[in-house]
Phi, psi and omega in degrees: 000102185254194214291298163317307182309306179299334180251355161274307189336304167290341160303340193273274170293022181190131027255030200250049171315321241251325169287102181303112178266044201312172215265355200273311187281001173263341152271002170293316182309297182295343194264356173274329199267309185072021171070006172255348192310133167286086233222114179239168154264114145013030216279171168254128201287165196258122154286128171309154175273094177236141165305139193266133182274106199232034171292145188297136229199123174261100155351120161252130185272333173286345197297128184201193146350117136351131183274016175264016190238347188271143185216154182274162184272135174290100181293336186314128199272075175324193154276326177312286169321307193297317176326302218266314172296337165283348208274149186299151156248173178208138198285172165216149170257132150247153193252105171246119189230137196242135170270167150268118177261156194263144167336303168268002171356096178308180164275336178287272239283304172338281203302319166328310188277313199279303202317300198276339146282020165258313186290330168327319182309310181295357184273319196200146191305196171077328182297112185264312174209166181205134171210143177215158182178200203261119169292144220251013184210156171310108188239164158328336193263322180082018181271145196241001168210164200217143186221108167243156188215136173249142134201171207331306201189174193285329192272000170266344171302286187303305155328266155028272186314308199283326195302135189316299163333277197307342181267347176290272175342315179292343191264319203248324196259336183236311182310312172325307194258020175218168192226002178208171157212165125243174171226123174244146194217141176209159182267083167230187175249141161266182135275152187242102200211141186283328210271316189297310171291341177244004166067052178242187155076179209262018162303297207270039170300319170218186146130292164217152199205117178223138158240134157211109209250151214220133148286108178262167170306136169319153180081351172254002189329326207277269210251337174293329190256014180258289143346337196243304179305303193308316200283318170317301167316270291246300195296318183318292199300343181265009180238031189309349211247018182244337200225148202245296189196164216198105140270163145186176217181159145315118176297117170251008162301098206272343160302304172299013195319332216300339171229159201242358172201158196207153197195149178200116181238106147327059182272154214271315182226214127285322158305326189281305195291287178336289172333306186278305184309331176251027173286116184305337159310280208293344138313328181281313180296264184338332196266341207231351171263288174261342179296304179300353203227334188274123186286309181233169171186130188254098160257163187186134144205207220205155192272140168239088190276120170323115193248085186108186164237002205240141171296090167322000000 
């Protein structure tokens, strides 16, 4: 058996063995992928020495692509949309950490911080997926970098926060270079399918990670908030050519109540991200469903680029 075959097989049975995947499903997966699947991992990028833009900035939630790139999103439910909507779901826990790096952060310091954050997944169990990078545009919170992680359950996230290795990384390789951070954690659901759960496969090789944090007005955390989020989810579900996966949920992080809800969306490309954000449909949903009941919101994104072609 060649090296890549062994690595794919190891991925199926270790280290996430507490995900119940029966032998038949493993074999079907191996046959389907034919040991020729090109997978990649989202490693920290080596960024050029360019100054970080931390000037005051008025965030525009509808900033997007030029007018000549705008296009209407299709609301037609094709077979793929119907299958996604009716597919069996699995609960996951999403973790978002947003960092405020110091103004004089060097390329070497930035890479040291991102490298150490990325390697935390190998020092503890329960990490299902990870991506991280430099935030692409200025924002009102002056946030510069983002870390996204997916965990199997809340208990895994609790162990992550208390893990000595992570605490050491945070102290020596993160807060040394940063003067603030925001943590948002929420529970959501994804398709109960191995590539969707682990964010693996060709669809997740590259793209744009979009993070939206929302603070709803007091007293609207019930039906109105849920209805707004459901409308946004419906729009995203109807845009499979632009969006690979999205999750949303109520923030349960006790140390960060600045935002009540979090949303994470993986777009297929920068162009797909710009088309969706600049679309009339997205603007209409935001203005009609969110604007009347949202106290404040924060949106940001960063690029995810493939490095390598094998599962580590």
